[in-house]
Amino acid sequence: MVAGSKGSPRGLQFKGCGGTHRVAALLVVLVLGACGFGSPTPTPAAHTPSPRNSPSPSPSAVTASAYWVLATLGLRLHQAPEPSSTVVTVIRPGAQLDVSEARTVGTVAWLHVHAHTQTDLDGWVVNDPLLVTAIPMQLHDDAGLGYSLLFPIGWTYTSGGPTASFFTSADSKQKLIVETADSLSHLPPAPTAAGKPDHEEGPLDVYGKSPVLTYYKLDAGGWELFLSFLWTTGRAFGFVYRVPQADSGLLKQILASVIIRGS
């Protein structure tokens, strides 16, 4: 487990500025900004990966000046680029981090960051593509259906009833459709256009669930990637991702940001 991002979220708690809340309260913090950058010096519930081989740090080029937090349980900010270093705070999902340096210590990649709006609070976070992304992100929170996710700024979304669609504004070449239903059998069949299954990937971790991602090669060109899972009795989720190439990188980052509320 890495910096509080892996594993089932059920039963876990998050220390906020007003006391102890369940992880769903992270969304309120994200929307209202009540607690700012994070929470002061929490007790970690998960460990940061231990570096292997030589502990000597090696600087590397920073590929982006800002990153956004994907980790649904929050991301640990360390005083130094070491797993055993003091945890300064836990950074909320969706927060923007400004980056000043990147290092690899052993086999672990780190970023030296500070809060975008609070430059005096800085430290080191693990640079993992399922924890942070250099793609600017924004929040979609569906209170009625009880879920939220992050998707790229610049994309457009439409929602209504049990369906929400997120797509590139200019050309719609990339499109994500989120479907909800009362059972897996009532989700739309996959693929949604003529095509055939090509291969599978996974299981992936989607907020504690472990669905398998299926790649469909469409007859008209392009790919459709699909996964679904039953959250609880009476609540099923399906994710359909249309993309020109068989690339699941962005999809997996969006899935890493999914939070589901309620039972």
Short mmCIF file of N, CA, C and O in Angstrom, two decimals, residues 9 12-36 39 72-74 92-93 139 141 148 207 259-262:
data_model
loop_
_atom_site.label_atom_id
_atom_site.label_comp_id
_atom_site.label_asym_id
_atom_site.label_seq_id
_atom_site.Cartn_x
_atom_site.Cartn_y
_atom_site.Cartn_z
N PRO A 9 -11.70 0.93 1.14
CA PRO A 9 -11.90 2.13 1.93
C PRO A 9 -12.90 1.96 3.04
O PRO A 9 -13.07 2.83 3.86
N LEU A 12 -12.46 2.85 7.04
CA LEU A 12 -11.35 3.75 7.26
C LEU A 12 -11.88 5.14 7.59
O LEU A 12 -12.95 5.54 7.16
N GLN A 13 -11.08 5.88 8.35
CA GLN A 13 -11.47 7.21 8.74
C GLN A 13 -10.41 8.20 8.33
O GLN A 13 -9.28 7.84 8.06
N PHE A 14 -10.80 9.47 8.32
CA PHE A 14 -9.90 10.55 7.91
C PHE A 14 -9.99 11.64 8.94
O PHE A 14 -11.07 12.07 9.33
N LYS A 15 -8.85 12.13 9.38
CA LYS A 15 -8.82 13.17 10.40
C LYS A 15 -8.91 14.53 9.74
O LYS A 15 -8.03 14.92 9.00
N GLY A 16 -9.98 15.25 10.00
CA GLY A 16 -10.20 16.55 9.38
C GLY A 16 -10.06 17.66 10.41
O GLY A 16 -9.75 17.44 11.57
N CYS A 17 -10.32 18.88 9.99
CA CYS A 17 -10.09 20.01 10.85
C CYS A 17 -11.14 20.13 11.93
O CYS A 17 -10.96 20.83 12.90
N GLY A 18 -12.26 19.44 11.81
CA GLY A 18 -13.29 19.52 12.83
C GLY A 18 -13.42 18.27 13.63
O GLY A 18 -14.37 18.10 14.37
N GLY A 19 -12.52 17.31 13.49
CA GLY A 19 -12.62 16.05 14.21
C GLY A 19 -12.41 14.91 13.28
O GLY A 19 -11.80 15.04 12.23
N THR A 20 -12.93 13.72 13.62
CA THR A 20 -12.74 12.52 12.81
C THR A 20 -13.98 12.26 12.00
O THR A 20 -15.08 12.19 12.53
N HIS A 21 -13.81 12.12 10.72
CA HIS A 21 -14.91 11.89 9.78
C HIS A 21 -14.63 10.63 9.00
O HIS A 21 -13.50 10.24 8.85
N ARG A 22 -15.66 10.04 8.43
CA ARG A 22 -15.46 8.93 7.52
C ARG A 22 -14.93 9.47 6.20
O ARG A 22 -15.04 10.66 5.92
N VAL A 23 -14.40 8.60 5.37
CA VAL A 23 -13.73 9.04 4.14
C VAL A 23 -14.64 9.80 3.22
O VAL A 23 -14.21 10.66 2.46
N ALA A 24 -15.97 9.57 3.31
CA ALA A 24 -16.89 10.32 2.44
C ALA A 24 -16.83 11.80 2.71
O ALA A 24 -17.10 12.61 1.84
N ALA A 25 -16.44 12.19 3.93
CA ALA A 25 -16.37 13.61 4.24
C ALA A 25 -15.28 14.32 3.48
O ALA A 25 -15.24 15.55 3.43
N LEU A 26 -14.37 13.57 2.86
CA LEU A 26 -13.34 14.20 2.04
C LEU A 26 -13.96 15.03 0.93
O LEU A 26 -13.42 16.06 0.52
N LEU A 27 -15.11 14.59 0.43
CA LEU A 27 -15.75 15.32 -0.67
C LEU A 27 -16.19 16.70 -0.21
O LEU A 27 -16.10 17.66 -0.95
N VAL A 28 -16.68 16.78 1.03
CA VAL A 28 -17.11 18.08 1.54
C VAL A 28 -15.92 19.01 1.64
O VAL A 28 -15.98 20.18 1.30
N VAL A 29 -14.77 18.46 2.10
CA VAL A 29 -13.56 19.26 2.18
C VAL A 29 -13.13 19.74 0.82
O VAL A 29 -12.75 20.88 0.62
N LEU A 30 -13.25 18.85 -0.18
CA LEU A 30 -12.82 19.21 -1.54
C LEU A 30 -13.68 20.32 -2.11
O LEU A 30 -13.19 21.24 -2.74
N VAL A 31 -15.00 20.24 -1.88
CA VAL A 31 -15.90 21.21 -2.48
C VAL A 31 -15.85 22.54 -1.75
O VAL A 31 -15.80 23.61 -2.36
N LEU A 32 -15.85 22.49 -0.41
CA LEU A 32 -15.94 23.73 0.36
C LEU A 32 -14.60 24.29 0.77
O LEU A 32 -14.49 25.46 1.13
N GLY A 33 -13.55 23.46 0.74
CA GLY A 33 -12.22 23.91 1.12
C GLY A 33 -12.14 24.26 2.59
O GLY A 33 -11.33 25.08 3.01
N ALA A 34 -12.96 23.62 3.45
CA ALA A 34 -13.04 24.01 4.84
C ALA A 34 -11.75 23.74 5.58
O ALA A 34 -11.40 24.45 6.52
N CYS A 35 -11.03 22.69 5.21
CA CYS A 35 -9.85 22.31 5.95
C CYS A 35 -8.58 22.71 5.24
O CYS A 35 -7.50 22.34 5.66
N GLY A 36 -8.66 23.40 4.12
CA GLY A 36 -7.45 23.82 3.44
C GLY A 36 -6.73 22.66 2.81
O GLY A 36 -7.32 21.77 2.23
N SER A 39 -4.78 17.77 6.77
CA SER A 39 -5.00 17.68 8.20
C SER A 39 -3.67 17.64 8.91
O SER A 39 -2.73 17.00 8.45
N THR A 72 -7.95 8.52 -3.10
CA THR A 72 -9.24 8.76 -2.46
C THR A 72 -9.13 8.85 -0.95
O THR A 72 -9.98 9.46 -0.30
N LEU A 73 -8.12 8.22 -0.36
CA LEU A 73 -7.94 8.26 1.09
C LEU A 73 -7.00 9.37 1.51
O LEU A 73 -6.63 9.47 2.68
N GLY A 74 -6.58 10.20 0.58
CA GLY A 74 -5.63 11.25 0.88
C GLY A 74 -4.21 10.80 0.62
O GLY A 74 -3.90 9.60 0.59
N ARG A 92 -5.80 16.24 0.70
CA ARG A 92 -7.12 15.81 0.26
C ARG A 92 -7.14 15.46 -1.23
O ARG A 92 -6.36 16.02 -2.01
N PRO A 93 -8.05 14.61 -1.65
CA PRO A 93 -8.20 14.31 -3.08
C PRO A 93 -8.57 15.56 -3.87
O PRO A 93 -9.32 16.42 -3.40
N LEU A 139 -13.60 18.21 -10.34
CA LEU A 139 -14.47 17.27 -9.65
C LEU A 139 -15.84 17.18 -10.30
O LEU A 139 -16.44 18.20 -10.65
N ASP A 141 -19.29 15.54 -8.86
CA ASP A 141 -19.90 14.93 -7.68
C ASP A 141 -21.39 14.77 -7.94
O ASP A 141 -22.12 15.77 -8.06
N SER A 148 -18.48 10.20 -6.83
CA SER A 148 -17.74 11.32 -7.40
C SER A 148 -16.51 10.78 -8.10
O SER A 148 -16.07 9.65 -7.85
N TYR A 207 -12.04 1.88 -5.79
CA TYR A 207 -12.58 2.15 -4.46
C TYR A 207 -12.87 0.87 -3.68
O TYR A 207 -13.93 0.67 -3.10
N ILE A 259 -14.90 7.84 -5.78
CA ILE A 259 -15.38 7.65 -4.40
C ILE A 259 -16.87 7.33 -4.47
O ILE A 259 -17.62 8.02 -5.17
N ILE A 260 -17.28 6.29 -3.77
CA ILE A 260 -18.69 5.89 -3.73
C ILE A 260 -19.17 6.02 -2.30
O ILE A 260 -18.54 5.52 -1.37
N ARG A 261 -20.29 6.69 -2.12
CA ARG A 261 -20.82 6.93 -0.79
C ARG A 261 -22.03 6.04 -0.52
O ARG A 261 -22.81 5.75 -1.42
N GLY A 262 -22.19 5.66 0.71
CA GLY A 262 -23.35 4.89 1.12
C GLY A 262 -23.20 3.42 0.81
O GLY A 262 -22.22 2.96 0.24
#
